[in-house]
Structure formats: C-alpha cells, structure tokens
Amino acid sequence: MIARVSKGMLAFYVGITTFLTLILVLFSFLHAYHIAHWWKVLVETRVFFIPLIFYILVIATGFGFLAYLLILLFRKRIYGDIEEKLRLLAAGNYESPLIQEEIPHSKENHYVETIDKDIRECARKMQEMSGELQLLNSRPQLVDGQTKEEILEVERHRLARELHDSVSQQLFAAMMMLSAINEKAKKDHLPETQQKQLAMVTDIINASQSEMRALLLHLRPISLEGKSLRQGIEQLLKELQSKIKIDLKWDAEDVSLPTGIEDQLFRVVQELLSNTLRHAKAKELEVYLHKIDQNVLLRVIDDGVGFDTSQQKAGSYGLMNIRERIAGIGGTLKIISFKGQGTSIEIKVPVVNQPNAFDDGN
C-alpha cells in the first residue's frame, strides 16, 4: 500500500478519517441527549473564545501529521538501504561495499530482500559491462593496416600545420599592421568614428586569433605519448596558459587507469577546453581530476556564457562526441549550465579491476 500511495496522500486520508470520526462521535453524543441542530454546536460552542470546530480540525491535522511521520520512519527503516543502493548504482559505484552488503533476512522484509538481490545482480552485470566496454575501447581498430588513431593523428598534424603556416601567420601579420594603423590614427587625430571602426576590426581579428588557437589546440597530437593522465593534463593547461589570456586553476592527482582509457579521457579534456575557448567566452577555467572510491572523477568548470542544456547550440556536436567517448568507456556525464552563469561538466568513470586485460589488445 505504501509503495502505491504517497506518504502525503496517506497522511491526508488519516486526517480526513480522524475529522469524520470526531464529527460522528460528537453527533452521536448530541443525538443521545436529543439536541437538535447539532451542527450549530460546532460553530457556536466556544472554548477560550475559539469555536469547537477549530479544535476538531487541529486534532485531525495533528493525527495526519503524526501519521506522516510514522509512515516516513517506517518507509526509511524498510526502504532506506534500498534507496541508498540505487543512488550508488546510478552514480556508477558498482563496487561500493554498501551495494555488496546483504540486507538482513526477516519475514517482514522478504520483498525488500528480493529487490536487494536484484540490485546486487544489476551491479555485478553493469560492472562486467563497464569492463567489457573499456576492454573493447582499448583495443586498436585497424583500417588498411593502420589504427584509426594513427590516421586521425596524421590528418590532424597536417591540418594544424597548414592552419599555422597560413591563416595563423596571416592573422598575426594583419594584427601587427592594424596596431601600426591605430597608432597613426591617434597621432593624426582621425575622427572618432573611424577610430571606433578600426577598434572593431582589431577586436574581430583578436577573436579570430583566439578561435585559431582553440582550433590548433583541438588539432594538436591527441596521445599522451607515455605521460600519465595527470602529466598530460598539466602540460596541456600550462601550454594553454602561456598562449591565451584566461585564469586557469587545476588540481589533478595520479590515477591508475588502463592506457586506452587515459587516452580517451585526455581527448575529452582537449575537447572540453576547445569548446570552452571557442564558445564559452570564459575568463576563468577550473579542471579537477581525482579518484573517489572506485571512480575517477573529472570536473571542468568555467564562468562563461553558459547555455540551455535542453536545446541544441553551437558546440553541441562536440558535447555529443564527448558523450559517445564517455559511454564507450562505461562512464557517466553530467552537465550543469545556465545562461550567463557558466558551465560545470562532471565525468565519472568506474575503475574496473581486470588485471592485464586492457594491455593485451596492443
């Protein structure tokens, strides 16, 4: 019954039942004494200047509230462990001791015990699926004798080199020429309108240079090249800090993950940084990497323009790629963003214990 009807509705029913019972008792009492118009007694009879009906309502409400508390305590005692296990399961903590712990058997909670067994079985299967996904993801996929990663890396190198040698250099030259023109315009006291137009062109070229830096960051080599995930992220952020005016904060610790999974997370960090630089217009960016229980937690936070997560927008294609990457390694992705208030992206990847399973696919 509790599972089908909400606590509030049960408390409401108890309150209504109490009210009707008190009215019935009062009616029976007055009827026994042959008092007509019993309903007037409810309104006209006063105790401490307050009508009797008010006291009946207060008593009924009190019984309803008491019933609500009792139902809440009963439900917490019976279903509290189940709810906590479901929260851990949804968060990806498949190896949590609480999930593996059996709920004590009793006749009262035989139904709960059955649910508990199903939850532990789901946790075991989801853990196996995460391990299989990570194993498959770590194995190189060959195309004409080359892995996809090698083909993509060669193409990225080529595009990055061509952009740097052509467009990037031309933007730099245009910026230098505009700086000289702006200085001459100030010395020659050109009209304010023309100076504003020159300033607008300067801002556009500045924005184009920032966009180009973000694209080059996205196209740079995407492997860790023997470095740990923490070292790769720190090197990436330090290079970014030296090239782009943005306040960077990071706190990364060494985490133990298969090489293929670390490469995927590193690519995700690159994608997130590229999206932030190209679309967020952020002044501050924070990156955190920690291991919490049996999960690796990666969090990227910016103070940019934000966006409505329910709508498609610029950069949504990049986020879709990130979702696919994270799903491919058995992780979860949570995005919190509001317009004008920045964006927080939290990635959680379970650490699945499969000795040597991930390094045999090379």
mmCIF file of C-alpha atoms in Angstrom:
data_model
loop_
_atom_site.group_PDB
_atom_site.id
_atom_site.type_symbol
_atom_site.label_atom_id
_atom_site.label_comp_id
_atom_site.label_asym_id
_atom_site.label_seq_id
_atom_site.Cartn_x
_atom_site.Cartn_y
_atom_site.Cartn_z
ATOM 1 C CA MET A 1 0.000 0.000 0.000
ATOM 2 C CA ILE A 2 2.811 2.412 0.893
ATOM 3 C CA ALA A 3 4.510 1.695 -2.404
ATOM 4 C CA ARG A 4 1.376 2.602 -4.346
ATOM 5 C CA VAL A 5 0.131 5.629 -2.389
ATOM 6 C CA SER A 6 2.340 8.572 -1.475
ATOM 7 C CA LYS A 7 3.091 9.472 2.132
ATOM 8 C CA GLY A 8 1.225 12.758 1.766
ATOM 9 C CA MET A 9 -1.925 11.074 0.482
ATOM 10 C CA LEU A 10 -1.887 8.529 3.311
ATOM 11 C CA ALA A 11 -1.483 11.313 5.873
ATOM 12 C CA PHE A 12 -4.355 13.212 4.213
ATOM 13 C CA TYR A 13 -6.584 10.127 4.415
ATOM 14 C CA VAL A 14 -5.721 9.706 8.104
ATOM 15 C CA GLY A 15 -6.574 13.370 8.776
ATOM 16 C CA ILE A 16 -9.905 13.147 6.930
ATOM 17 C CA THR A 17 -10.784 9.897 8.703
ATOM 18 C CA THR A 18 -9.971 11.437 12.095
ATOM 19 C CA PHE A 19 -12.068 14.509 11.320
ATOM 20 C CA LEU A 20 -15.069 12.458 10.213
ATOM 21 C CA THR A 21 -14.720 10.171 13.237
ATOM 22 C CA LEU A 22 -14.720 13.111 15.660
ATOM 23 C CA ILE A 23 -17.750 14.623 13.911
ATOM 24 C CA LEU A 24 -19.546 11.272 14.103
ATOM 25 C CA VAL A 25 -18.748 10.867 17.811
ATOM 26 C CA LEU A 26 -19.948 14.412 18.567
ATOM 27 C CA PHE A 27 -23.116 13.867 16.531
ATOM 28 C CA SER A 28 -23.848 10.605 18.381
ATOM 29 C CA PHE A 29 -23.273 12.294 21.741
ATOM 30 C CA LEU A 30 -25.598 15.222 20.935
ATOM 31 C CA HIS A 31 -28.192 12.923 19.403
ATOM 32 C CA ALA A 32 -28.245 10.833 22.580
ATOM 33 C CA TYR A 33 -29.155 13.973 24.538
ATOM 34 C CA HIS A 34 -31.802 14.926 21.988
ATOM 35 C CA ILE A 35 -30.046 18.138 20.980
ATOM 36 C CA ALA A 36 -31.279 19.412 17.628
ATOM 37 C CA HIS A 37 -29.233 21.425 15.169
ATOM 38 C CA TRP A 38 -26.031 19.665 16.245
ATOM 39 C CA TRP A 39 -24.028 21.456 13.558
ATOM 40 C CA LYS A 40 -24.708 24.797 15.302
ATOM 41 C CA VAL A 41 -22.928 23.426 18.359
ATOM 42 C CA LEU A 42 -19.735 23.099 16.299
ATOM 43 C CA VAL A 43 -19.800 26.806 15.425
ATOM 44 C CA GLU A 44 -21.480 28.442 18.411
ATOM 45 C CA THR A 45 -19.821 26.484 21.244
ATOM 46 C CA ARG A 46 -16.567 28.196 22.112
ATOM 47 C CA VAL A 47 -13.607 27.128 24.228
ATOM 48 C CA PHE A 48 -11.327 30.021 25.128
ATOM 49 C CA PHE A 49 -13.283 32.130 22.604
ATOM 50 C CA ILE A 50 -12.472 29.670 19.790
ATOM 51 C CA PRO A 51 -15.218 27.607 18.039
ATOM 52 C CA LEU A 52 -15.280 23.881 18.744
ATOM 53 C CA ILE A 53 -14.918 23.065 15.034
ATOM 54 C CA PHE A 54 -11.458 24.647 15.081
ATOM 55 C CA TYR A 55 -10.262 22.210 17.765
ATOM 56 C CA ILE A 56 -11.591 19.279 15.766
ATOM 57 C CA LEU A 57 -9.698 20.480 12.689
ATOM 58 C CA VAL A 58 -6.489 20.914 14.723
ATOM 59 C CA ILE A 59 -6.801 17.404 16.195
ATOM 60 C CA ALA A 60 -7.437 15.892 12.754
ATOM 61 C CA THR A 61 -4.459 17.769 11.298
ATOM 62 C CA GLY A 62 -2.269 16.624 14.197
ATOM 63 C CA PHE A 63 -3.227 12.992 13.624
ATOM 64 C CA GLY A 64 -2.491 13.388 9.911
ATOM 65 C CA PHE A 65 0.947 14.890 10.618
ATOM 66 C CA LEU A 66 1.696 12.139 13.149
ATOM 67 C CA ALA A 67 0.712 9.528 10.586
ATOM 68 C CA TYR A 68 3.026 11.180 8.054
ATOM 69 C CA LEU A 69 5.981 10.974 10.471
ATOM 70 C CA LEU A 70 5.252 7.353 11.335
ATOM 71 C CA ILE A 71 4.979 6.391 7.666
ATOM 72 C CA LEU A 72 8.212 8.254 6.922
ATOM 73 C CA LEU A 73 10.075 6.419 9.694
ATOM 74 C CA PHE A 74 8.606 3.075 8.646
ATOM 75 C CA ARG A 75 9.500 3.674 4.999
ATOM 76 C CA LYS A 76 13.018 4.775 5.941
ATOM 77 C CA ARG A 77 13.543 1.658 8.011
ATOM 78 C CA ILE A 78 12.284 -0.661 5.276
ATOM 79 C CA TYR A 79 13.462 1.077 2.104
ATOM 80 C CA GLY A 80 16.339 3.305 3.279
ATOM 81 C CA ASP A 81 19.084 0.812 2.366
ATOM 82 C CA ILE A 82 17.440 0.080 -0.978
ATOM 83 C CA GLU A 83 17.257 3.776 -1.894
ATOM 84 C CA GLU A 84 20.923 4.299 -0.963
ATOM 85 C CA LYS A 85 21.972 1.302 -3.063
ATOM 86 C CA LEU A 86 20.020 2.626 -6.047
ATOM 87 C CA ARG A 87 21.717 6.032 -5.692
ATOM 88 C CA LEU A 88 25.143 4.380 -5.664
ATOM 89 C CA LEU A 89 24.199 2.230 -8.647
ATOM 90 C CA ALA A 90 23.037 5.260 -10.645
ATOM 91 C CA ALA A 91 26.288 7.072 -9.762
ATOM 92 C CA GLY A 92 28.383 4.179 -11.086
ATOM 93 C CA ASN A 93 29.744 2.989 -7.716
ATOM 94 C CA TYR A 94 29.287 -0.668 -8.620
ATOM 95 C CA GLU A 95 31.951 -1.930 -6.201
ATOM 96 C CA SER A 96 30.745 0.020 -3.179
ATOM 97 C CA PRO A 97 30.712 -2.149 -0.010
ATOM 98 C CA LEU A 98 27.182 -0.931 0.718
ATOM 99 C CA ILE A 99 25.892 -2.392 -2.557
ATOM 100 C CA GLN A 100 27.589 -5.725 -1.915
ATOM 101 C CA GLU A 101 26.314 -5.903 1.665
ATOM 102 C CA GLU A 102 23.220 -8.063 2.066
ATOM 103 C CA ILE A 103 20.164 -6.729 3.898
ATOM 104 C CA PRO A 104 19.442 -8.962 6.919
ATOM 105 C CA HIS A 105 16.737 -11.533 6.194
ATOM 106 C CA SER A 106 13.445 -11.347 8.037
ATOM 107 C CA LYS A 107 9.829 -12.237 7.346
ATOM 108 C CA GLU A 108 8.872 -8.537 7.295
ATOM 109 C CA ASN A 109 11.246 -7.533 4.516
ATOM 110 C CA HIS A 110 11.270 -10.630 2.317
ATOM 111 C CA TYR A 111 10.084 -8.465 -0.596
ATOM 112 C CA VAL A 112 12.870 -5.952 0.124
ATOM 113 C CA GLU A 113 15.411 -8.770 0.240
ATOM 114 C CA THR A 114 14.322 -9.875 -3.246
ATOM 115 C CA ILE A 115 14.838 -6.320 -4.547
ATOM 116 C CA ASP A 116 18.228 -6.230 -2.813
ATOM 117 C CA LYS A 117 19.332 -9.398 -4.623
ATOM 118 C CA ASP A 118 18.240 -7.892 -7.947
ATOM 119 C CA ILE A 119 20.211 -4.707 -7.244
ATOM 120 C CA ARG A 120 23.374 -6.664 -6.417
ATOM 121 C CA GLU A 121 22.935 -8.695 -9.595
ATOM 122 C CA CYS A 122 22.470 -5.488 -11.644
ATOM 123 C CA ALA A 123 25.623 -4.043 -10.065
ATOM 124 C CA ARG A 124 27.580 -7.180 -10.987
ATOM 125 C CA LYS A 125 26.342 -7.135 -14.598
ATOM 126 C CA MET A 126 26.942 -3.384 -15.012
ATOM 127 C CA GLN A 127 30.460 -3.812 -13.652
ATOM 128 C CA GLU A 128 31.089 -6.575 -16.179
ATOM 129 C CA MET A 129 29.669 -4.416 -18.983
ATOM 130 C CA SER A 130 31.907 -1.488 -17.987
ATOM 131 C CA GLY A 131 34.921 -3.792 -18.054
ATOM 132 C CA GLU A 132 33.988 -5.144 -21.480
ATOM 133 C CA LEU A 133 33.430 -1.621 -22.840
ATOM 134 C CA GLN A 134 36.792 -0.454 -21.520
ATOM 135 C CA LEU A 135 38.486 -3.559 -22.908
ATOM 136 C CA LEU A 136 36.950 -3.116 -26.374
ATOM 137 C CA ASN A 137 37.722 0.600 -26.344
ATOM 138 C CA SER A 138 41.383 -0.029 -25.520
ATOM 139 C CA ARG A 139 41.890 -2.384 -28.476
ATOM 140 C CA PRO A 140 43.140 -0.673 -31.658
ATOM 141 C CA GLN A 141 40.742 -0.757 -34.605
ATOM 142 C CA LEU A 142 42.668 -1.271 -37.858
ATOM 143 C CA VAL A 143 41.782 0.332 -41.185
ATOM 144 C CA ASP A 144 44.033 -0.780 -44.080
ATOM 145 C CA GLY A 145 46.747 -1.760 -41.625
ATOM 146 C CA GLN A 146 46.571 1.473 -39.623
ATOM 147 C CA THR A 147 44.655 2.275 -36.489
ATOM 148 C CA LYS A 148 42.007 4.972 -36.605
ATOM 149 C CA GLU A 149 44.022 6.936 -34.063
ATOM 150 C CA GLU A 150 47.104 6.927 -36.337
ATOM 151 C CA ILE A 151 45.072 8.051 -39.354
ATOM 152 C CA LEU A 152 43.375 10.817 -37.376
ATOM 153 C CA GLU A 153 46.662 11.956 -35.854
ATOM 154 C CA VAL A 154 48.357 12.270 -39.252
ATOM 155 C CA GLU A 155 45.419 14.255 -40.616
ATOM 156 C CA ARG A 156 45.275 16.473 -37.545
ATOM 157 C CA HIS A 157 49.014 17.178 -37.867
ATOM 158 C CA ARG A 158 48.536 18.164 -41.499
ATOM 159 C CA LEU A 159 45.584 20.473 -40.801
ATOM 160 C CA ALA A 160 47.276 22.065 -37.793
ATOM 161 C CA ARG A 161 50.473 22.686 -39.786
ATOM 162 C CA GLU A 162 48.596 24.234 -42.719
ATOM 163 C CA LEU A 163 46.478 26.450 -40.452
ATOM 164 C CA HIS A 164 49.505 27.595 -38.507
ATOM 165 C CA ASP A 165 51.615 28.289 -41.591
ATOM 166 C CA SER A 166 48.886 30.130 -43.484
ATOM 167 C CA VAL A 167 45.867 31.500 -41.672
ATOM 168 C CA SER A 168 47.519 31.921 -38.269
ATOM 169 C CA GLN A 169 50.506 33.774 -39.744
ATOM 170 C CA GLN A 170 48.240 35.991 -41.832
ATOM 171 C CA LEU A 171 46.142 36.887 -38.798
ATOM 172 C CA PHE A 172 49.297 37.759 -36.884
ATOM 173 C CA ALA A 173 50.526 39.960 -39.740
ATOM 174 C CA ALA A 174 47.128 41.676 -40.004
ATOM 175 C CA MET A 175 47.176 42.328 -36.265
ATOM 176 C CA MET A 176 50.623 43.945 -36.467
ATOM 177 C CA MET A 177 49.531 46.142 -39.373
ATOM 178 C CA LEU A 178 46.353 47.198 -37.518
ATOM 179 C CA SER A 179 48.376 48.110 -34.428
ATOM 180 C CA ALA A 180 50.522 50.436 -36.570
ATOM 181 C CA ILE A 181 47.417 51.927 -38.231
ATOM 182 C CA ASN A 182 45.785 52.532 -34.829
ATOM 183 C CA GLU A 183 48.878 54.341 -33.580
ATOM 184 C CA LYS A 184 48.986 56.526 -36.683
ATOM 185 C CA ALA A 185 45.238 57.229 -36.401
ATOM 186 C CA LYS A 186 45.718 58.535 -32.862
ATOM 187 C CA LYS A 187 48.652 60.719 -33.876
ATOM 188 C CA ASP A 188 46.791 62.135 -36.888
ATOM 189 C CA HIS A 189 43.671 62.729 -34.757
ATOM 190 C CA LEU A 190 41.340 60.915 -37.125
ATOM 191 C CA PRO A 191 37.596 61.273 -36.467
ATOM 192 C CA GLU A 192 36.326 59.239 -33.532
ATOM 193 C CA THR A 193 34.010 57.273 -35.804
ATOM 194 C CA GLN A 194 36.910 55.953 -37.873
ATOM 195 C CA GLN A 195 38.909 55.119 -34.738
ATOM 196 C CA LYS A 196 35.954 53.100 -33.405
ATOM 197 C CA GLN A 197 35.735 51.225 -36.690
ATOM 198 C CA LEU A 198 39.443 50.395 -36.517
ATOM 199 C CA ALA A 199 38.981 49.218 -32.920
ATOM 200 C CA MET A 200 36.113 46.965 -34.027
ATOM 201 C CA VAL A 201 38.297 45.417 -36.736
ATOM 202 C CA THR A 202 41.041 44.886 -34.137
ATOM 203 C CA ASP A 203 38.595 43.107 -31.835
ATOM 204 C CA ILE A 204 37.425 40.865 -34.682
ATOM 205 C CA ILE A 205 40.990 39.855 -35.542
ATOM 206 C CA ASN A 206 41.727 39.261 -31.844
ATOM 207 C CA ALA A 207 38.695 36.988 -31.635
ATOM 208 C CA SER A 208 39.793 35.191 -34.807
ATOM 209 C CA GLN A 209 43.241 34.611 -33.316
ATOM 210 C CA SER A 210 41.678 33.148 -30.174
ATOM 211 C CA GLU A 211 39.478 30.919 -32.328
ATOM 212 C CA MET A 212 42.535 29.796 -34.280
ATOM 213 C CA ARG A 213 44.430 28.976 -31.087
ATOM 214 C CA ALA A 214 41.474 26.916 -29.913
ATOM 215 C CA LEU A 215 41.360 25.058 -33.233
ATOM 216 C CA LEU A 216 45.087 24.368 -33.106
ATOM 217 C CA LEU A 217 44.659 23.104 -29.545
ATOM 218 C CA HIS A 218 41.928 20.775 -30.789
ATOM 219 C CA LEU A 219 44.064 19.544 -33.704
ATOM 220 C CA ARG A 220 47.335 19.057 -31.815
ATOM 221 C CA PRO A 221 48.603 15.498 -31.174
ATOM 222 C CA ILE A 222 45.999 13.672 -29.143
ATOM 223 C CA SER A 223 48.030 10.933 -27.422
ATOM 224 C CA LEU A 224 49.655 11.138 -24.001
ATOM 225 C CA GLU A 225 52.932 9.868 -25.528
ATOM 226 C CA GLY A 226 53.993 7.885 -22.467
ATOM 227 C CA LYS A 227 52.943 10.504 -19.901
ATOM 228 C CA SER A 228 50.398 9.883 -17.174
ATOM 229 C CA LEU A 229 46.957 11.434 -17.451
ATOM 230 C CA ARG A 230 47.809 13.981 -14.745
ATOM 231 C CA GLN A 231 51.069 14.964 -16.502
ATOM 232 C CA GLY A 232 49.303 15.281 -19.852
ATOM 233 C CA ILE A 233 46.542 17.492 -18.441
ATOM 234 C CA GLU A 234 49.016 19.721 -16.578
ATOM 235 C CA GLN A 235 51.210 20.127 -19.672
ATOM 236 C CA LEU A 236 48.160 20.949 -21.785
ATOM 237 C CA LEU A 237 46.964 23.583 -19.296
ATOM 238 C CA LYS A 238 50.414 25.159 -18.931
ATOM 239 C CA GLU A 239 50.738 25.493 -22.706
ATOM 240 C CA LEU A 240 47.266 26.978 -22.855
ATOM 241 C CA GLN A 241 48.093 29.431 -20.068
ATOM 242 C CA SER A 242 51.110 30.707 -21.965
ATOM 243 C CA LYS A 243 49.143 31.343 -25.171
ATOM 244 C CA ILE A 244 45.693 32.551 -24.122
ATOM 245 C CA LYS A 245 44.627 35.148 -21.574
ATOM 246 C CA ILE A 246 42.476 33.092 -19.226
ATOM 247 C CA ASP A 247 42.691 32.418 -15.498
ATOM 248 C CA LEU A 248 43.376 28.692 -15.126
ATOM 249 C CA LYS A 249 43.119 26.638 -11.951
ATOM 250 C CA TRP A 250 43.666 22.915 -11.709
ATOM 251 C CA ASP A 251 44.069 20.181 -9.145
ATOM 252 C CA ALA A 252 44.952 16.770 -10.586
ATOM 253 C CA GLU A 253 46.179 13.650 -8.860
ATOM 254 C CA ASP A 254 47.709 10.495 -10.296
ATOM 255 C CA VAL A 255 45.067 7.914 -11.128
ATOM 256 C CA SER A 256 45.626 4.318 -12.147
ATOM 257 C CA LEU A 257 43.758 3.526 -15.352
ATOM 258 C CA PRO A 258 44.442 1.411 -18.443
ATOM 259 C CA THR A 259 46.386 3.292 -21.109
ATOM 260 C CA GLY A 260 43.491 3.292 -23.582
ATOM 261 C CA ILE A 261 41.105 4.791 -21.021
ATOM 262 C CA GLU A 262 43.597 7.514 -20.054
ATOM 263 C CA ASP A 263 43.982 8.423 -23.738
ATOM 264 C CA GLN A 264 40.203 8.723 -24.078
ATOM 265 C CA LEU A 265 39.929 10.957 -21.005
ATOM 266 C CA PHE A 266 42.800 13.095 -22.289
ATOM 267 C CA ARG A 267 40.991 13.573 -25.599
ATOM 268 C CA VAL A 268 37.846 14.506 -23.692
ATOM 269 C CA VAL A 269 39.790 17.164 -21.770
ATOM 270 C CA GLN A 270 41.110 18.551 -25.067
ATOM 271 C CA GLU A 271 37.595 18.642 -26.496
ATOM 272 C CA LEU A 272 36.220 20.395 -23.413
ATOM 273 C CA LEU A 273 38.994 23.004 -23.422
ATOM 274 C CA SER A 274 38.473 23.620 -27.126
ATOM 275 C CA ASN A 275 34.702 24.058 -26.655
ATOM 276 C CA THR A 276 35.259 26.424 -23.737
ATOM 277 C CA LEU A 277 37.723 28.613 -25.639
ATOM 278 C CA ARG A 278 35.597 28.735 -28.799
ATOM 279 C CA HIS A 279 32.118 29.185 -27.350
ATOM 280 C CA ALA A 280 32.039 29.943 -23.619
ATOM 281 C CA LYS A 281 33.862 33.330 -23.631
ATOM 282 C CA ALA A 282 35.079 32.391 -20.162
ATOM 283 C CA LYS A 283 37.546 34.357 -18.052
ATOM 284 C CA GLU A 284 38.154 31.551 -15.560
ATOM 285 C CA LEU A 285 38.526 27.823 -16.101
ATOM 286 C CA GLU A 286 38.965 25.098 -13.482
ATOM 287 C CA VAL A 287 39.973 21.471 -14.035
ATOM 288 C CA TYR A 288 39.906 18.785 -11.350
ATOM 289 C CA LEU A 289 40.967 15.138 -11.561
ATOM 290 C CA HIS A 290 40.548 12.863 -8.543
ATOM 291 C CA LYS A 291 39.913 9.258 -7.623
ATOM 292 C CA ILE A 292 36.953 8.900 -5.264
ATOM 293 C CA ASP A 293 36.191 5.392 -4.019
ATOM 294 C CA GLN A 294 36.109 3.186 -7.129
ATOM 295 C CA ASN A 295 35.626 6.038 -9.601
ATOM 296 C CA VAL A 296 37.797 8.554 -11.408
ATOM 297 C CA LEU A 297 36.132 11.974 -11.286
ATOM 298 C CA LEU A 298 36.955 14.619 -13.895
ATOM 299 C CA ARG A 299 35.333 18.039 -13.489
ATOM 300 C CA VAL A 300 35.698 21.082 -15.791
ATOM 301 C CA ILE A 301 34.109 24.370 -14.677
ATOM 302 C CA ASP A 302 34.023 27.739 -16.454
ATOM 303 C CA ASP A 303 32.394 31.115 -15.793
ATOM 304 C CA GLY A 304 31.369 31.648 -19.406
ATOM 305 C CA VAL A 305 28.078 32.493 -21.076
ATOM 306 C CA GLY A 306 26.529 29.111 -20.335
ATOM 307 C CA PHE A 307 23.688 27.578 -22.345
ATOM 308 C CA ASP A 308 20.353 25.835 -22.091
ATOM 309 C CA THR A 309 21.151 22.110 -21.852
ATOM 310 C CA SER A 310 17.728 21.217 -23.270
ATOM 311 C CA GLN A 311 18.399 22.989 -26.579
ATOM 312 C CA GLN A 312 20.850 22.386 -29.404
ATOM 313 C CA LYS A 313 23.505 25.087 -29.746
ATOM 314 C CA ALA A 314 26.950 25.824 -31.044
ATOM 315 C CA GLY A 315 29.335 23.282 -29.578
ATOM 316 C CA SER A 316 26.644 20.624 -29.103
ATOM 317 C CA TYR A 317 28.360 18.429 -31.694
ATOM 318 C CA GLY A 318 31.497 18.434 -29.548
ATOM 319 C CA LEU A 319 29.461 17.534 -26.478
ATOM 320 C CA MET A 320 27.851 14.706 -28.427
ATOM 321 C CA ASN A 321 31.314 13.338 -29.244
ATOM 322 C CA ILE A 322 32.232 13.581 -25.572
ATOM 323 C CA ARG A 323 29.074 11.692 -24.564
ATOM 324 C CA GLU A 324 29.953 8.929 -27.015
ATOM 325 C CA ARG A 325 33.524 8.691 -25.724
ATOM 326 C CA ILE A 326 32.427 8.517 -22.093
ATOM 327 C CA ALA A 327 29.698 5.979 -22.840
ATOM 328 C CA GLY A 328 32.311 3.930 -24.709
ATOM 329 C CA ILE A 329 34.404 3.526 -21.555
ATOM 330 C CA GLY A 330 31.447 2.807 -19.280
ATOM 331 C CA GLY A 331 31.369 6.254 -17.650
ATOM 332 C CA THR A 332 28.706 8.844 -16.928
ATOM 333 C CA LEU A 333 28.485 12.505 -17.954
ATOM 334 C CA LYS A 334 26.580 15.242 -16.107
ATOM 335 C CA ILE A 335 26.271 18.782 -17.493
ATOM 336 C CA ILE A 336 25.012 21.701 -15.413
ATOM 337 C CA SER A 337 24.773 25.031 -17.225
ATOM 338 C CA PHE A 338 22.722 28.214 -17.018
ATOM 339 C CA LYS A 339 22.799 31.186 -19.363
ATOM 340 C CA GLY A 340 25.152 33.828 -18.037
ATOM 341 C CA GLN A 341 26.284 31.651 -15.108
ATOM 342 C CA GLY A 342 28.863 29.317 -16.623
ATOM 343 C CA THR A 343 29.028 25.571 -17.115
ATOM 344 C CA SER A 344 30.060 22.615 -14.976
ATOM 345 C CA ILE A 345 30.811 19.270 -16.612
ATOM 346 C CA GLU A 346 31.348 16.229 -14.407
ATOM 347 C CA ILE A 347 32.632 12.933 -15.770
ATOM 348 C CA LYS A 348 32.752 9.771 -13.688
ATOM 349 C CA VAL A 349 34.492 6.610 -14.897
ATOM 350 C CA PRO A 350 34.423 3.416 -12.816
ATOM 351 C CA VAL A 351 37.761 1.758 -12.073
ATOM 352 C CA VAL A 352 37.182 -1.839 -13.097
ATOM 353 C CA ASN A 353 39.693 -4.334 -11.740
ATOM 354 C CA GLN A 354 40.706 -6.532 -14.663
ATOM 355 C CA PRO A 355 44.412 -7.378 -14.302
ATOM 356 C CA ASN A 356 46.299 -7.109 -17.581
ATOM 357 C CA ALA A 357 43.038 -7.203 -19.512
ATOM 358 C CA PHE A 358 43.499 -3.785 -21.026
ATOM 359 C CA ASP A 359 47.097 -4.050 -22.088
ATOM 360 C CA ASP A 360 46.784 -7.252 -24.114
ATOM 361 C CA GLY A 361 44.993 -5.633 -27.015
ATOM 362 C CA ASN A 362 48.032 -3.747 -28.359
#
